[in-house]
Coordinates of N, CA and C in Angstrom, one line a residue:
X1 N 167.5 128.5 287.9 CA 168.9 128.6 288.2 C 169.8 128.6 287.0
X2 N 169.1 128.7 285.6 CA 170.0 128.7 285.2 C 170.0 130.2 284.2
X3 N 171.2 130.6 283.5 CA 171.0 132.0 282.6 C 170.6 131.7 281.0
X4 N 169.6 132.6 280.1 CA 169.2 132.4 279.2 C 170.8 132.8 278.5
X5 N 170.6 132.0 277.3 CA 172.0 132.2 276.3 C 172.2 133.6 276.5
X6 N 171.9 134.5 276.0 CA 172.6 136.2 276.0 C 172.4 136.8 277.4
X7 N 171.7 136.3 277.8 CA 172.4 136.9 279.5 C 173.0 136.4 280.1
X8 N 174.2 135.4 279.8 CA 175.2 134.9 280.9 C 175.9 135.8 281.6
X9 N 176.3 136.0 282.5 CA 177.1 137.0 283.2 C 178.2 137.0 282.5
X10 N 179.4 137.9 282.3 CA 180.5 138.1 281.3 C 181.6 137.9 282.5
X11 N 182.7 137.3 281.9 CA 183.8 137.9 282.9 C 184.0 139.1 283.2
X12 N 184.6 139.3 284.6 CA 185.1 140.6 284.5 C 186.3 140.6 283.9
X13 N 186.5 141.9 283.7 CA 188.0 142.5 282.4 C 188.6 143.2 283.8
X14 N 189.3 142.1 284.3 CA 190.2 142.8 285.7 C 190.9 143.4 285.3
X15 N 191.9 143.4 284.4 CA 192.9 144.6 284.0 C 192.1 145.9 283.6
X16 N 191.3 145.9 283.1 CA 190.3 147.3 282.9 C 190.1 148.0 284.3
X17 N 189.3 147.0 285.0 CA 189.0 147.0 286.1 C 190.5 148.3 287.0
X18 N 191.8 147.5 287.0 CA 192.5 148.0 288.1 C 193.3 149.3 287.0
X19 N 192.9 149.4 285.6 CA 193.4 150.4 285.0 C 192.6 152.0 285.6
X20 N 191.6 151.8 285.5 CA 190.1 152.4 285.7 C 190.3 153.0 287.4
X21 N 191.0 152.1 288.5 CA 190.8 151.9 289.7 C 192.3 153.3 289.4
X22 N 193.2 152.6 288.9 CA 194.7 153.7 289.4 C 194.2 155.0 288.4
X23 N 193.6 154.6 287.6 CA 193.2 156.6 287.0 C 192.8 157.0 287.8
X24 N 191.8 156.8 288.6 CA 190.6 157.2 289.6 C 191.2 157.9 291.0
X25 N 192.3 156.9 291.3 CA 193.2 157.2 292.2 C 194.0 158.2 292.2
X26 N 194.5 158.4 291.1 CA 195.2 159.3 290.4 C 194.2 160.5 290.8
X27 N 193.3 160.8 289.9 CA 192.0 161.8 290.2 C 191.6 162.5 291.4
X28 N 191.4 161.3 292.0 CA 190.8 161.7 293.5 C 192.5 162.3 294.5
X29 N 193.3 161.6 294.3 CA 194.4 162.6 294.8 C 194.7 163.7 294.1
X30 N 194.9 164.1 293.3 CA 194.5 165.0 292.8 C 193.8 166.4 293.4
X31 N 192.5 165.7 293.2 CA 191.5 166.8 293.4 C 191.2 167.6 295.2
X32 N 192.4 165.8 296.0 CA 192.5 166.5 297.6 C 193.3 166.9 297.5
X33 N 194.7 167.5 296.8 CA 195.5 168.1 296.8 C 195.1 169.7 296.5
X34 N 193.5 169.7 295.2 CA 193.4 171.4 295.5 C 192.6 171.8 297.1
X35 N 192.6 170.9 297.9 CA 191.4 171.4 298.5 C 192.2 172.3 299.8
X36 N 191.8 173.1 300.6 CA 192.7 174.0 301.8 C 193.2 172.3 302.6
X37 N 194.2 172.5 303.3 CA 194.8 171.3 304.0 C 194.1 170.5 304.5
X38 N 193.3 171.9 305.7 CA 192.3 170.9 306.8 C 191.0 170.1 306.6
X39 N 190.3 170.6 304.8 CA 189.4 170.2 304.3 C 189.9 168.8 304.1
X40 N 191.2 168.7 303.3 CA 192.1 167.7 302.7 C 191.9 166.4 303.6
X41 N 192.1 167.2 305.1 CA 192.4 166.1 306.4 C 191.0 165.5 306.6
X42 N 190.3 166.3 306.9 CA 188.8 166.0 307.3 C 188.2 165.2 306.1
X43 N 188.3 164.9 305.2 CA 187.7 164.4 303.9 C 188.3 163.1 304.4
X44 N 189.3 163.5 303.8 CA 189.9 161.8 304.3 C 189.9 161.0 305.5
X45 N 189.7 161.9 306.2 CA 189.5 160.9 307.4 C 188.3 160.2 307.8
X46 N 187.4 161.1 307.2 CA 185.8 160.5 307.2 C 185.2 159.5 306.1
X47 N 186.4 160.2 304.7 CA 185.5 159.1 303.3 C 186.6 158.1 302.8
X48 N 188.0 158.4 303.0 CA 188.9 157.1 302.9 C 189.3 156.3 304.2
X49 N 189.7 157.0 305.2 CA 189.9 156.3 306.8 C 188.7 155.7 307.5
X50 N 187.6 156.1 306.9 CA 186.1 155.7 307.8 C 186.4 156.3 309.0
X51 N 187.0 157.1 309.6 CA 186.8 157.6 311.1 C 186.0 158.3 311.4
X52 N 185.5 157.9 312.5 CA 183.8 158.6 313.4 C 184.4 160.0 313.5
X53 N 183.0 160.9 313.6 CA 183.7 162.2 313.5 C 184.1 162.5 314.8
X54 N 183.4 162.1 315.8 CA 184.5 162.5 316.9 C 186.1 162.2 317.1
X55 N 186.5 161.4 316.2 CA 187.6 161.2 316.4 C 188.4 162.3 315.4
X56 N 187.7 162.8 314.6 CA 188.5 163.5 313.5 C 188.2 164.7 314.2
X57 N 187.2 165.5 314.7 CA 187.0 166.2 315.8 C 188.3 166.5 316.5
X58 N 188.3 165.8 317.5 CA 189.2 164.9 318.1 C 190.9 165.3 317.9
X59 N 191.3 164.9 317.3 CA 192.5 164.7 316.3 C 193.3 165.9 315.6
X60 N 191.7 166.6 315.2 CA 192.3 168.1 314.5 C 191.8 169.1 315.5
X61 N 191.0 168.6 316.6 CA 191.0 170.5 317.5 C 190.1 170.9 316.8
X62 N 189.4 170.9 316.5 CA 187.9 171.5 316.0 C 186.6 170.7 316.5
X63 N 185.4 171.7 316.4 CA 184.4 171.5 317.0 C 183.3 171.0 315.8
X64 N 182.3 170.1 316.3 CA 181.3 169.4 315.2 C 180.8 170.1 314.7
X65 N 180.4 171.3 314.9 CA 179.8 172.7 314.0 C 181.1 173.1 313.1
X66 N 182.1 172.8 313.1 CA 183.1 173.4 312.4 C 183.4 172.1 311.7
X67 N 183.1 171.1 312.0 CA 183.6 169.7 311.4 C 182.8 170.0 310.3
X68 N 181.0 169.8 310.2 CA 179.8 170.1 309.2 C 179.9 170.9 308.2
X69 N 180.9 171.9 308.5 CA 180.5 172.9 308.0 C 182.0 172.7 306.5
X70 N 183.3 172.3 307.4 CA 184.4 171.8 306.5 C 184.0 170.4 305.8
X71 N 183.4 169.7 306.0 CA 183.0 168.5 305.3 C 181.8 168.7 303.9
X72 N 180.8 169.3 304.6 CA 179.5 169.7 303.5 C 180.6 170.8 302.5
X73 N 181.4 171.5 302.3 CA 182.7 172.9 301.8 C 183.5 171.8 300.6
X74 N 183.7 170.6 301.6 CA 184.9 169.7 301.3 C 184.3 168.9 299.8
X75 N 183.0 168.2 300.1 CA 182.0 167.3 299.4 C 181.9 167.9 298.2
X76 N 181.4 169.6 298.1 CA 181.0 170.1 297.1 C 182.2 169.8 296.2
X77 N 183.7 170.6 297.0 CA 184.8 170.8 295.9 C 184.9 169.7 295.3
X78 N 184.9 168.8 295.8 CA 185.3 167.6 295.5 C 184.5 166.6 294.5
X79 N 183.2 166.6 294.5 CA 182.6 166.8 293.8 C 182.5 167.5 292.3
X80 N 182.5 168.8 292.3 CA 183.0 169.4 290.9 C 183.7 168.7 290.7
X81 N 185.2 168.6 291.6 CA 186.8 168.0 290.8 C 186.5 166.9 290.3
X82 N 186.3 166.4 290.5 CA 185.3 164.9 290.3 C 184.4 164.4 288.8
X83 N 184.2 165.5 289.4 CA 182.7 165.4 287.7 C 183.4 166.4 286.5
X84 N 184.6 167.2 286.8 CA 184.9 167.7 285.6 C 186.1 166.9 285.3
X85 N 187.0 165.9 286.0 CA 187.9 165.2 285.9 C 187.9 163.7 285.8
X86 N 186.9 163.5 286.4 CA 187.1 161.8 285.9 C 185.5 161.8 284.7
X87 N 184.3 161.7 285.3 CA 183.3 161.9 284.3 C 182.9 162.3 283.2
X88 N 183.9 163.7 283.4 CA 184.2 164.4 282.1 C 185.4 163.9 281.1
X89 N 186.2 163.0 281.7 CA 186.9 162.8 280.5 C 186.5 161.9 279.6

């Protein structure tokens, strides 16, 4: 139960922490702002709102073959934006 001297757990550095969190934020809005609108909608409603896809289905008038197909479209772009904009910097 107890930690050897050099591996005690460290504080976290919360201000890093919520600096790191609003760049990120920054980023990822961002990068749903290049995406076509409805990708924009469907992204977020599945990876920031957590909503089932029938409801995002649902909601926007489109069909689960057309949901798949804007989501896996959505992931990639977002993705690059992602990895050339926050990882890359």
């Amino acid at each position: 139960g107890h930690w050897a001297g050099t591996h005690n757990p460290q504080p976290w550095n919360e201000q890093k922490m919520q600096i790191e969190q609003s760049e990120f934020s920054k980023i990822l809005a961002a990068c749903l702002g290049k995406l076509p609108k409805a990708w924009a909608s469907v992204f977020r409603m599945k990876h920031i709102d957590e909503e089932p896809t029938e409801t995002i289905c649902k909601e926007l008038n489109i069909t689960t073959s057309n949901y798949w197909v804007i989501i896996h479209r959505a992931k990639l772009q977002m993705r690059e934006c992602l990895e050339k904009n926050w990882f890359g910097a």
